[in-house]
Amino acid sequence: MLKVENIDVFYGDLQVLWDVSFEVKEGETVALVGANGAGKSTIIKTISGLNRPANGSIRFLDLHLDKIPSHKIIEHGIAHVPEGRRLFPEMTVRENLIMGSLCPRAKAKRDETMEWVFGLFPRLREREKQLTGTLSGGEQQMVAVGRGLMALPKLIMFDEPSLGLAPILVAEIFKIIQRIRQEGVTVLIVEQNTKQTLEICDRGYVLENGRILLSGTGQELLNNDHIKQAYLGI
Amino acid sequence: MTVFFQTLVSGILIGGIYALIGMGMTLIMGVMGIINLAHGQLMMVAMYITFVAYTFFHLDPYLSLFVAMPCLFFLGVAIQKFLLNPLMEVETIIPQNQVLMTVGIAIVLTEIARFIFSSTYRSVTTSYTGKVFFLGGISFNVAMTVAFLFAVTLTIVLFWFLLKTDLGRSIRATAQDKEAAILMGVNSRRITIITYGLGAALVASAGSLLIPIFYLFPDIGRPFTTKAFVITILGGMGSTVGAIFGGLTLGIAESMGATYIGMSYKEMVGLIIFLLVLIFLPGGLKRLTKV
Ligand SMILES: Nc1ncnc2c1ncn2[C@@H]1O[C@H](COP(=O)(O)OP(=O)(O)O)[C@@H](O)[C@H]1O
Ligand SMILES: [Mg+2]
């Protein structure tokens, strides 16, 4: 479904991704794990068109994503739930959700989708008219996930959804991600929370210093000695 | 006491129009992060359009509003598209360069007006110029009152647009987090163009509304750019609700200054408030209203 092939990405003169390739198949949950600064966010920002690869290609279904303007990516069915949530703080929960459904296909089903999102996150229904800048971290993350779902995506990409959340909330977010996958949405998740992420994913890739170091099923990676040492502290 | 209320009423009436000027400036500030130093000069252009429409086509200034606003919208669109946005293309250029560009635009607009109309003072004398009516012992200038009602109506329409339409929400979203807005499918370049057009149309409406009251000459833009700047800072840079309070505050302060200190100190009162706000309330009124 999504095929990233041999991309190099630079910030100015600084190269941060080297020859990165990976694939996400329809219906899968795929994880990209790696330490802080490894280049995980850069990868999904490049898929979203916020960064452009200097070399290589990114294909989604039969589209060349690296040639599509960033604001048009979402209408092709890719939602990006950014690191640090990036909500519109002076808008209400409802307005933030509406902002996720701007493209015609999603707009036509806006009310229906919002009911579905409120079903997934009952707490958001209670907070519907509250400005998101005043919500707790966990609630904000729910709005960010909900806003992504409002686009009715075929592929949803999560950038460190567990960042800064208390352990109970982390578990809740991971549960929601599994639920989204059951609804037939393909998931690409980027995390530093290596153990929990590898437990819920079908396949994973390990990123170190801007290069893909390892890949395999979640279980294979959990049993890998390097991963045990470097990421799981076993 | 009557003098006080009279002064207050005059201040509120002019303040409503200042709010229109300030809201346009504030939208531009919020979305592009720049102070538009051509704002008053855009209003001057709208005033000349209204003047020409009245002198040659006998169009009432309140009707010319519907001519001047679209004209200035398209002028604003052209300015953003062909003069301001190209400056963003160049990697190392900082937003300050766009501000410098607005200064250049202000000068060019003023000199074009001087070339066409000369520096002569112009005025539009309508049947209601200078007319007043009384309510509870306080006199209301008819032109100012009508202008105020127009300003309130336009403000309501603007807020409906910003709060209830997808385009309006996209403008607010871009101001709050541009990158996130792009991820939601907002074409941020198009939003900057629409926003500058909208800001220009709002200040144009103020121009048409003020023409029955003010003399018109090419340099009238500059003091209004200063006022717009003061209102934006007072309102807390980028807050549209703040701009309404900022506009009213400036209107009332100027009016009080003219009555109790002296007509010639009117402008100074506004600037003193401006300095006090910068020193004691750096976030502007937004710090108090939170929206
Ligand atoms: N906007 C930027 N400009 C310059 N360097 C950046 C920028 N964003 C990220 N980087 C650098 O790119 C590298 C990868 O960053 P990032 O993709 O954010 O890593 P991760 O998400 O894995 O923590 C880091 O060394 C970071 O400092
Ligand atoms: Mg990151």
Coordinates of C-alpha atoms and ligand atoms in Angstrom, one line a residue:
Chain A
M1 CA 0.0 0.0 0.0
L2 CA 2.8 2.4 1.0
K3 CA 6.2 1.9 -0.4
V4 CA 9.1 4.0 0.6
E5 CA 12.2 3.3 -1.5
N6 CA 15.7 4.4 -0.9
I7 CA 15.0 7.9 0.3
D8 CA 17.6 10.4 1.4
V9 CA 16.4 13.5 3.3
F10 CA 18.2 16.7 4.2
Y11 CA 17.5 19.7 6.4
G12 CA 19.5 22.3 4.5
D13 CA 23.0 20.7 4.1
L14 CA 22.4 18.2 7.0
Q15 CA 21.5 14.7 5.9
V16 CA 19.3 13.0 8.4
L17 CA 18.0 10.0 6.4
W18 CA 20.2 7.6 4.4
D19 CA 18.7 5.2 1.9
V20 CA 15.6 4.4 3.9
S21 CA 13.2 1.8 2.5
F22 CA 10.2 0.1 4.0
E23 CA 6.8 -1.0 3.2
V24 CA 3.3 -1.0 4.7
K25 CA 0.8 -3.5 3.3
E26 CA -2.9 -3.0 3.4
G27 CA -4.5 -3.9 6.8
E28 CA -1.1 -4.1 8.6
T29 CA 0.1 -2.3 11.7
V30 CA 3.7 -1.4 11.1
A31 CA 6.0 0.2 13.6
L32 CA 9.1 2.3 13.2
V33 CA 11.1 2.4 16.4
G34 CA 14.3 4.2 17.2
A35 CA 15.9 6.5 19.8
N36 CA 15.4 10.3 20.0
G37 CA 16.8 12.0 17.0
A38 CA 17.0 8.8 14.9
G39 CA 14.9 10.4 12.2
K40 CA 11.5 8.9 12.8
S41 CA 9.5 12.1 12.6
T42 CA 11.4 13.1 9.5
I43 CA 10.2 9.9 7.8
I44 CA 6.6 10.6 8.4
K45 CA 6.9 14.2 7.6
T46 CA 8.4 13.2 4.3
I47 CA 5.5 10.9 3.6
S48 CA 3.1 13.9 4.4
G49 CA 5.1 16.1 2.0
L50 CA 6.4 18.5 4.7
N51 CA 9.9 17.4 3.8
R52 CA 11.0 16.3 0.3
P53 CA 13.3 13.4 -0.4
A54 CA 16.5 14.4 -2.3
N55 CA 16.6 10.8 -3.7
G56 CA 14.3 7.9 -3.8
S57 CA 10.5 7.6 -4.1
I58 CA 7.4 7.3 -2.0
R59 CA 4.4 5.5 -3.5
F60 CA 1.0 5.1 -2.0
L61 CA -1.4 2.8 -4.0
D62 CA -0.7 4.1 -7.5
L63 CA 0.3 7.7 -6.5
H64 CA 3.8 9.2 -6.3
L65 CA 3.5 11.0 -3.0
D66 CA 6.8 12.9 -3.4
K67 CA 5.2 14.8 -6.2
I68 CA 2.0 15.8 -4.5
P69 CA 1.7 19.1 -2.5
S70 CA 1.6 18.5 1.2
H71 CA -1.9 19.9 1.7
K72 CA -3.3 17.4 -0.9
I73 CA -1.9 14.3 0.8
I74 CA -4.8 13.9 3.2
E75 CA -7.5 13.8 0.5
H76 CA -5.8 10.7 -0.9
G77 CA -6.5 8.9 2.4
I78 CA -3.4 9.4 4.5
A79 CA -3.9 11.0 8.0
H80 CA -0.9 12.2 10.1
V81 CA -1.3 12.4 13.8
P82 CA 1.8 14.6 14.6
E83 CA 4.2 14.4 17.4
G84 CA 3.2 16.7 20.3
R85 CA -0.4 16.5 19.1
R86 CA -0.4 19.9 17.4
L87 CA -4.0 20.7 18.0
F88 CA -5.5 24.1 17.3
P89 CA -5.5 25.3 21.0
E90 CA -8.0 28.2 20.6
M91 CA -10.6 25.9 18.9
T92 CA -13.1 23.7 20.6
V93 CA -12.8 19.9 20.6
R94 CA -15.6 19.8 18.0
E95 CA -13.9 22.4 15.8
N96 CA -10.6 20.5 15.9
L97 CA -12.5 17.4 14.8
I98 CA -14.1 19.3 12.0
M99 CA -10.7 20.5 10.8
G100 CA -9.8 16.8 10.2
S101 CA -12.7 16.5 7.7
L102 CA -12.1 19.3 5.3
C103 CA -11.8 17.3 2.1
P104 CA -15.0 16.7 0.2
R105 CA -15.1 12.9 0.8
A106 CA -14.8 13.3 4.6
K107 CA -17.0 16.4 4.8
A108 CA -19.9 14.5 3.2
K109 CA -19.8 12.1 6.2
R110 CA -18.7 14.6 8.9
D111 CA -21.6 14.1 11.3
E112 CA -21.6 10.4 11.0
T113 CA -17.8 10.1 11.5
M114 CA -18.0 12.4 14.5
E115 CA -20.5 10.1 16.2
W116 CA -18.1 7.2 15.6
V117 CA -15.2 9.2 17.1
F118 CA -17.3 10.1 20.1
G119 CA -18.1 6.4 20.4
L120 CA -14.4 5.6 20.6
F121 CA -13.7 8.5 23.0
P122 CA -16.8 9.1 25.1
R123 CA -14.8 11.6 27.1
L124 CA -14.5 13.9 24.1
R125 CA -18.3 14.1 23.8
E126 CA -18.5 15.6 27.3
R127 CA -15.7 18.1 26.4
E128 CA -17.1 18.9 23.0
K129 CA -17.3 22.7 23.5
Q130 CA -14.1 23.1 25.5
L131 CA -11.1 24.8 24.0
T132 CA -8.4 22.1 23.4
G133 CA -5.7 24.3 24.9
T134 CA -7.4 23.7 28.3
L135 CA -7.6 19.9 28.1
S136 CA -5.3 17.4 29.9
G137 CA -2.5 15.7 27.9
G138 CA -4.4 12.5 27.5
E139 CA -7.6 14.2 26.3
Q140 CA -5.5 16.2 23.9
Q141 CA -4.0 13.0 22.5
M142 CA -7.6 11.6 22.0
V143 CA -8.5 14.7 20.1
A144 CA -5.4 14.4 17.9
V145 CA -6.3 10.7 17.1
G146 CA -9.9 11.6 16.6
R147 CA -9.0 14.5 14.3
G148 CA -6.9 12.0 12.2
L149 CA -9.8 9.6 12.0
M150 CA -12.2 12.3 10.9
A151 CA -10.4 12.2 7.5
L152 CA -11.7 8.6 7.0
P153 CA -8.1 7.6 6.2
K154 CA -7.0 4.4 4.5
L155 CA -3.6 4.8 6.3
I156 CA -3.2 6.6 9.6
M157 CA 0.3 7.5 10.8
F158 CA 1.0 8.1 14.5
D159 CA 4.1 10.0 15.6
E160 CA 4.8 9.1 19.2
P161 CA 1.2 9.0 20.5
S162 CA 2.4 8.0 24.0
L163 CA 4.8 10.9 24.4
G164 CA 4.3 12.6 27.8
L165 CA 1.4 10.4 28.9
A166 CA 0.9 8.6 32.2
P167 CA 1.2 4.7 31.9
I168 CA -2.5 4.1 32.2
L169 CA -3.2 6.5 29.4
V170 CA -0.4 5.0 27.3
A171 CA -2.2 1.6 27.6
E172 CA -5.5 3.2 26.6
I173 CA -4.0 4.9 23.5
F174 CA -2.4 1.6 22.4
K175 CA -5.8 -0.1 22.9
I176 CA -7.5 2.5 20.7
I177 CA -4.8 2.0 18.0
Q178 CA -5.6 -1.8 18.0
R179 CA -9.3 -1.0 17.8
I180 CA -8.7 1.4 14.8
R181 CA -6.8 -1.4 13.1
Q182 CA -9.8 -3.8 13.6
E183 CA -11.9 -1.2 11.9
G184 CA -9.9 -1.9 8.7
V185 CA -7.5 1.1 8.8
T186 CA -3.9 0.5 8.0
V187 CA -1.6 1.8 10.7
L188 CA 2.0 3.2 10.7
I189 CA 3.2 4.0 14.2
V190 CA 6.4 5.7 15.2
E191 CA 7.4 5.2 18.8
Q192 CA 10.2 5.3 21.4
N193 CA 8.0 3.1 23.6
T194 CA 9.6 0.1 22.0
K195 CA 8.2 -2.9 23.9
Q196 CA 4.5 -1.9 23.8
T197 CA 4.7 -0.9 20.2
L198 CA 6.4 -4.1 19.1
E199 CA 3.8 -6.1 21.0
I200 CA 0.9 -4.7 19.0
C201 CA 2.5 -4.4 15.5
D202 CA 2.6 -7.0 12.8
R203 CA 6.0 -5.9 11.5
G204 CA 8.6 -3.4 12.7
Y205 CA 11.6 -1.5 11.5
V206 CA 14.4 -0.3 13.7
L207 CA 15.9 3.1 12.8
E208 CA 19.4 4.2 14.0
N209 CA 21.1 7.4 13.0
G210 CA 18.9 7.8 10.0
R211 CA 19.4 4.3 8.6
I212 CA 17.1 1.2 8.8
L213 CA 19.1 -1.3 10.9
L214 CA 16.7 -4.2 11.3
S215 CA 13.3 -5.4 10.3
G216 CA 11.1 -8.3 11.1
T217 CA 7.8 -9.2 12.7
G218 CA 7.1 -7.7 16.1
Q219 CA 7.9 -11.0 17.8
E220 CA 11.2 -11.4 16.0
L221 CA 12.3 -8.0 17.0
L222 CA 11.3 -8.5 20.6
N223 CA 13.5 -11.5 20.7
N224 CA 16.4 -9.9 18.9
D225 CA 19.5 -9.6 21.1
H226 CA 20.5 -6.1 19.9
I227 CA 17.0 -4.8 20.6
K228 CA 16.9 -6.4 24.0
Q229 CA 20.1 -4.7 24.9
A230 CA 19.7 -1.3 23.3
Y231 CA 16.0 -0.7 23.6
L232 CA 14.4 -3.0 26.2
G233 CA 17.2 -2.9 28.7
I234 CA 17.2 -6.6 29.3
Chain B
M1 CA -21.9 64.6 33.4
T2 CA -23.6 65.2 30.0
V3 CA -20.3 66.2 28.6
F4 CA -18.8 62.9 29.8
F5 CA -21.6 60.8 28.3
Q6 CA -21.4 62.8 25.1
T7 CA -17.7 62.2 24.9
L8 CA -18.2 58.5 25.6
V9 CA -20.8 58.1 22.9
S10 CA -18.6 59.8 20.3
G11 CA -15.7 57.6 21.4
I12 CA -17.7 54.4 21.1
L13 CA -19.1 55.4 17.6
I14 CA -15.6 56.0 16.2
G15 CA -14.3 53.0 18.1
G16 CA -16.6 50.7 16.2
I17 CA -15.0 51.8 13.0
Y18 CA -11.5 51.5 14.5
A19 CA -12.5 47.9 15.4
L20 CA -13.1 47.2 11.7
I21 CA -9.6 48.6 10.8
G22 CA -8.0 46.7 13.7
M23 CA -9.7 43.4 12.9
G24 CA -8.3 43.4 9.3
M25 CA -4.8 44.1 10.5
T26 CA -5.2 41.5 13.2
L27 CA -6.2 38.7 10.8
I28 CA -3.1 39.5 8.7
M29 CA -0.9 39.6 11.8
G30 CA -2.3 36.2 13.0
V31 CA -2.0 34.3 9.7
M32 CA 1.2 35.8 8.2
G33 CA 2.9 36.9 11.4
I34 CA 3.6 40.4 9.9
I35 CA 2.5 43.9 10.8
N36 CA 0.9 45.3 7.6
L37 CA 2.3 48.8 7.4
A38 CA 0.2 49.6 4.3
H39 CA -3.1 49.1 6.2
G40 CA -4.1 52.8 6.4
Q41 CA -3.0 53.4 2.8
L42 CA -5.3 50.6 1.7
M43 CA -8.1 52.5 3.4
M44 CA -7.0 55.7 1.6
V45 CA -7.4 53.9 -1.7
A46 CA -10.9 52.8 -0.7
M47 CA -11.8 56.4 0.3
Y48 CA -10.7 57.6 -3.2
I49 CA -12.8 54.9 -4.8
T50 CA -15.8 56.0 -2.7
F51 CA -15.0 59.7 -3.5
V52 CA -14.9 59.0 -7.3
A53 CA -18.1 56.9 -7.1
Y54 CA -19.8 59.8 -5.4
T55 CA -18.5 62.6 -7.5
F56 CA -18.9 61.0 -10.9
F57 CA -21.7 58.5 -10.4
H58 CA -23.5 60.0 -7.5
L59 CA -23.3 56.8 -5.6
D60 CA -24.0 57.2 -1.9
P61 CA -20.9 56.3 0.2
Y62 CA -22.8 53.6 2.1
L63 CA -23.6 51.9 -1.2
S64 CA -20.0 52.4 -2.5
L65 CA -19.1 50.2 0.4
F66 CA -20.2 47.3 -1.8
V67 CA -17.9 48.6 -4.6
A68 CA -14.9 49.5 -2.5
M69 CA -14.8 46.3 -0.5
P70 CA -14.6 43.9 -3.5
C71 CA -12.1 46.3 -5.2
L72 CA -9.8 46.3 -2.2
F73 CA -10.3 42.5 -1.7
F74 CA -8.8 42.0 -5.2
L75 CA -6.1 44.6 -4.6
G76 CA -5.2 42.8 -1.4
V77 CA -5.2 39.4 -3.2
A78 CA -2.8 40.8 -5.9
I79 CA -0.5 42.3 -3.3
Q80 CA -0.2 39.1 -1.3
K81 CA 0.1 36.9 -4.4
F82 CA 2.6 39.0 -6.4
L83 CA 4.5 41.0 -3.9
L84 CA 4.4 39.4 -0.4
N85 CA 4.4 35.6 -1.1
P86 CA 7.3 35.7 -3.5
L87 CA 9.4 37.0 -0.7
M88 CA 8.7 33.7 1.2
E89 CA 10.2 31.6 -1.6
V90 CA 13.7 32.7 -0.8
E91 CA 15.0 30.4 1.9
T92 CA 17.0 32.8 4.1
I93 CA 14.5 35.7 4.0
I94 CA 12.9 36.6 7.3
P95 CA 9.3 37.8 7.7
Q96 CA 10.7 41.3 8.4
N97 CA 11.4 41.6 4.7
Q98 CA 7.6 41.3 4.1
V99 CA 7.1 44.1 6.5
L100 CA 9.6 46.3 4.6
M101 CA 7.6 45.4 1.5
T102 CA 4.4 46.7 3.0
V103 CA 6.2 50.0 3.8
G104 CA 7.1 50.2 0.1
I105 CA 3.5 49.4 -0.9
A106 CA 2.2 52.1 1.4
I107 CA 4.5 54.7 -0.2
V108 CA 3.6 53.7 -3.7
L109 CA -0.1 53.8 -3.1
T110 CA 0.2 57.2 -1.5
E111 CA 2.2 58.7 -4.4
I112 CA -0.1 57.2 -7.0
A113 CA -3.0 58.9 -5.2
R114 CA -1.1 62.1 -5.1
F115 CA -0.3 61.8 -8.9
I116 CA -4.0 61.2 -9.8
F117 CA -5.8 63.4 -7.3
S118 CA -3.0 65.9 -6.2
S119 CA -2.7 66.8 -2.5
T120 CA -5.9 68.8 -2.5
Y121 CA -8.3 68.1 0.4
R122 CA -11.4 66.4 -0.9
S123 CA -14.7 65.8 0.8
V124 CA -18.0 64.2 0.2
T125 CA -21.0 66.3 1.3
T126 CA -24.1 64.2 1.5
S127 CA -27.6 65.1 2.6
Y128 CA -26.8 63.8 6.1
T129 CA -23.4 65.4 6.5
G130 CA -23.4 67.3 9.8
K131 CA -26.9 66.2 10.7
V132 CA -27.5 65.1 14.3
F133 CA -30.3 63.6 16.4
F134 CA -30.8 63.7 20.1
L135 CA -31.4 60.8 22.4
G136 CA -31.7 61.4 26.2
G137 CA -30.0 64.8 25.9
I138 CA -27.0 63.4 24.0
S139 CA -26.5 64.3 20.4
F140 CA -25.7 61.6 17.9
N141 CA -24.1 62.4 14.6
V142 CA -26.2 60.7 11.9
A143 CA -23.3 59.7 9.7
M144 CA -21.3 58.3 12.6
T145 CA -24.3 56.4 13.9
V146 CA -25.0 54.8 10.6
A147 CA -21.3 54.0 10.2
F148 CA -21.3 52.4 13.6
L149 CA -24.3 50.2 12.8
F150 CA -22.6 49.1 9.5
A151 CA -19.5 48.3 11.5
V152 CA -21.4 46.2 14.0
T153 CA -23.2 44.3 11.2
L154 CA -19.9 43.7 9.3
T155 CA -18.3 42.5 12.6
I156 CA -21.1 40.0 13.1
V157 CA -20.8 38.7 9.5
L158 CA -17.1 38.4 9.9
F159 CA -17.4 36.4 13.1
W160 CA -20.0 34.1 11.6
F161 CA -17.6 33.5 8.7
L162 CA -14.6 32.8 11.0
L163 CA -16.6 30.6 13.4
K164 CA -19.0 28.7 11.2
T165 CA -17.5 28.1 7.7
D166 CA -14.7 25.8 6.8
L167 CA -12.8 28.6 5.1
G168 CA -13.1 30.8 8.2
R169 CA -12.0 27.9 10.4
S170 CA -9.1 27.2 8.1
I171 CA -7.9 30.8 8.5
R172 CA -8.0 30.5 12.3
A173 CA -6.3 27.1 12.2
T174 CA -3.5 28.5 10.0
A175 CA -3.0 31.3 12.5
Q176 CA -2.8 28.9 15.4
D177 CA -0.6 26.2 13.8
K178 CA 0.3 26.5 10.2
E179 CA 2.0 23.1 9.8
A180 CA -0.9 21.2 11.4
A181 CA -3.3 23.1 9.2
I182 CA -1.4 22.0 6.1
L183 CA -1.7 18.4 7.4
M184 CA -5.4 18.8 7.6
G185 CA -5.5 19.7 3.9
V186 CA -5.4 23.5 4.2
N187 CA -3.6 25.2 1.3
S188 CA -1.8 27.7 3.5
R189 CA -0.6 29.9 0.5
R190 CA -4.2 30.3 -0.6
I191 CA -5.2 31.2 2.9
T192 CA -2.5 34.0 3.1
I193 CA -3.9 35.4 -0.1
I194 CA -7.5 35.3 1.0
T195 CA -6.6 36.7 4.4
Y196 CA -4.8 39.7 3.0
G197 CA -7.7 40.3 0.7
L198 CA -10.2 40.1 3.6
G199 CA -8.1 42.4 5.7
A200 CA -8.0 44.9 2.9
A201 CA -11.8 44.6 2.3
L202 CA -12.4 45.3 6.0
V203 CA -10.3 48.4 6.1
A204 CA -12.0 49.4 2.8
S205 CA -15.4 49.3 4.5
A206 CA -14.0 51.6 7.2
G207 CA -12.8 54.0 4.5
S208 CA -16.2 54.2 2.9
L209 CA -17.9 54.7 6.3
L210 CA -15.5 57.4 7.3
I211 CA -15.7 59.5 4.1
P212 CA -18.8 61.5 5.1
I213 CA -16.9 62.5 8.2
F214 CA -13.2 63.0 7.3
Y215 CA -11.4 65.1 4.8
L216 CA -9.6 63.0 2.2
F217 CA -6.0 63.6 1.0
P218 CA -3.3 61.2 -0.1
D219 CA -1.4 61.2 3.3
I220 CA -4.5 60.2 5.3
G221 CA -3.3 56.6 5.2
R222 CA -0.3 57.1 7.5
P223 CA -2.1 58.1 10.8
F224 CA -4.6 55.2 10.2
T225 CA -1.7 52.7 9.8
T226 CA -0.5 53.9 13.2
K227 CA -4.0 53.5 14.7
A228 CA -4.3 50.0 13.2
F229 CA -0.9 49.1 14.7
V230 CA -1.9 50.5 18.1
I231 CA -5.2 48.6 18.0
T232 CA -3.5 45.4 17.1
I233 CA -1.0 45.7 20.0
L234 CA -3.8 46.7 22.4
G235 CA -5.9 43.7 21.3
G236 CA -3.0 41.3 21.8
M237 CA -1.6 40.6 18.3
G238 CA -3.7 38.2 16.4
S239 CA -6.8 38.2 18.6
T240 CA -9.9 39.4 16.6
V241 CA -12.0 39.8 19.8
G242 CA -9.1 41.7 21.2
A243 CA -9.1 44.0 18.2
I244 CA -12.8 45.0 18.9
F245 CA -11.9 46.0 22.5
G246 CA -8.7 47.6 21.2
G247 CA -10.7 49.7 18.6
L248 CA -13.2 50.8 21.2
T249 CA -10.5 51.6 23.8
L250 CA -8.7 53.8 21.3
G251 CA -11.9 55.5 20.1
I252 CA -12.9 56.3 23.7
A253 CA -9.4 57.4 24.7
E254 CA -9.1 59.7 21.8
S255 CA -12.5 61.2 22.4
M256 CA -11.8 61.7 26.1
G257 CA -8.4 63.2 25.2
A258 CA -10.0 65.7 22.8
T259 CA -12.6 66.8 25.4
Y260 CA -10.6 66.9 28.5
I261 CA -7.0 67.6 27.4
G262 CA -7.4 69.3 24.0
M263 CA -8.3 68.5 20.4
S264 CA -4.6 68.7 19.3
Y265 CA -3.6 66.0 21.9
K266 CA -6.1 63.5 20.6
E267 CA -3.5 61.4 18.7
M268 CA -1.0 61.6 21.5
V269 CA -3.5 59.9 23.9
G270 CA -3.7 56.9 21.7
L271 CA 0.1 56.6 21.6
I272 CA 0.5 57.0 25.3
I273 CA -2.0 54.2 25.9
F274 CA 0.0 52.2 23.4
L275 CA 3.2 52.7 25.3
L276 CA 1.5 51.9 28.7
V277 CA 0.1 48.7 27.2
L278 CA 3.5 47.6 25.9
I279 CA 5.1 48.3 29.3
F280 CA 2.4 47.0 31.7
L281 CA 0.4 44.5 29.6
P282 CA 2.7 43.1 27.0
G283 CA 0.2 40.5 25.8
G284 CA -2.4 43.2 25.2
L285 CA -6.1 42.9 26.2
K286 CA -5.9 39.3 25.1
R287 CA -4.2 38.6 28.4
L288 CA -7.4 39.6 30.1
T289 CA -10.0 38.2 27.7
K290 CA -8.1 35.0 26.7
V291 CA -9.6 34.9 23.2
Ligands
LIG1 N1 13.6 21.3 11.2 C1 14.8 20.8 11.3 N2 15.9 21.4 11.0 C2 17.2 20.9 11.1 N3 17.4 19.7 11.7 C3 16.3 19.0 12.1 C4 15.0 19.5 12.0 N4 14.1 18.6 12.4 C5 14.9 17.5 12.9 N5 16.2 17.8 12.7 C6 17.3 16.9 13.0 O1 17.1 15.7 12.3 C7 17.4 14.6 13.1 C8 16.2 13.6 13.1 O2 15.1 14.3 13.8 P1 13.7 13.6 14.0 O3 13.2 13.1 12.7 O4 12.8 14.6 14.7 O5 14.0 12.4 15.0 P2 13.0 11.6 15.9 O6 11.6 11.9 15.5 O7 13.4 10.2 15.6 O8 13.3 11.9 17.3 C9 17.8 15.1 14.4 O9 19.2 15.1 14.5 C10 17.3 16.5 14.5 O10 18.1 17.3 15.2
MG2 MG 10.2 12.6 16.6

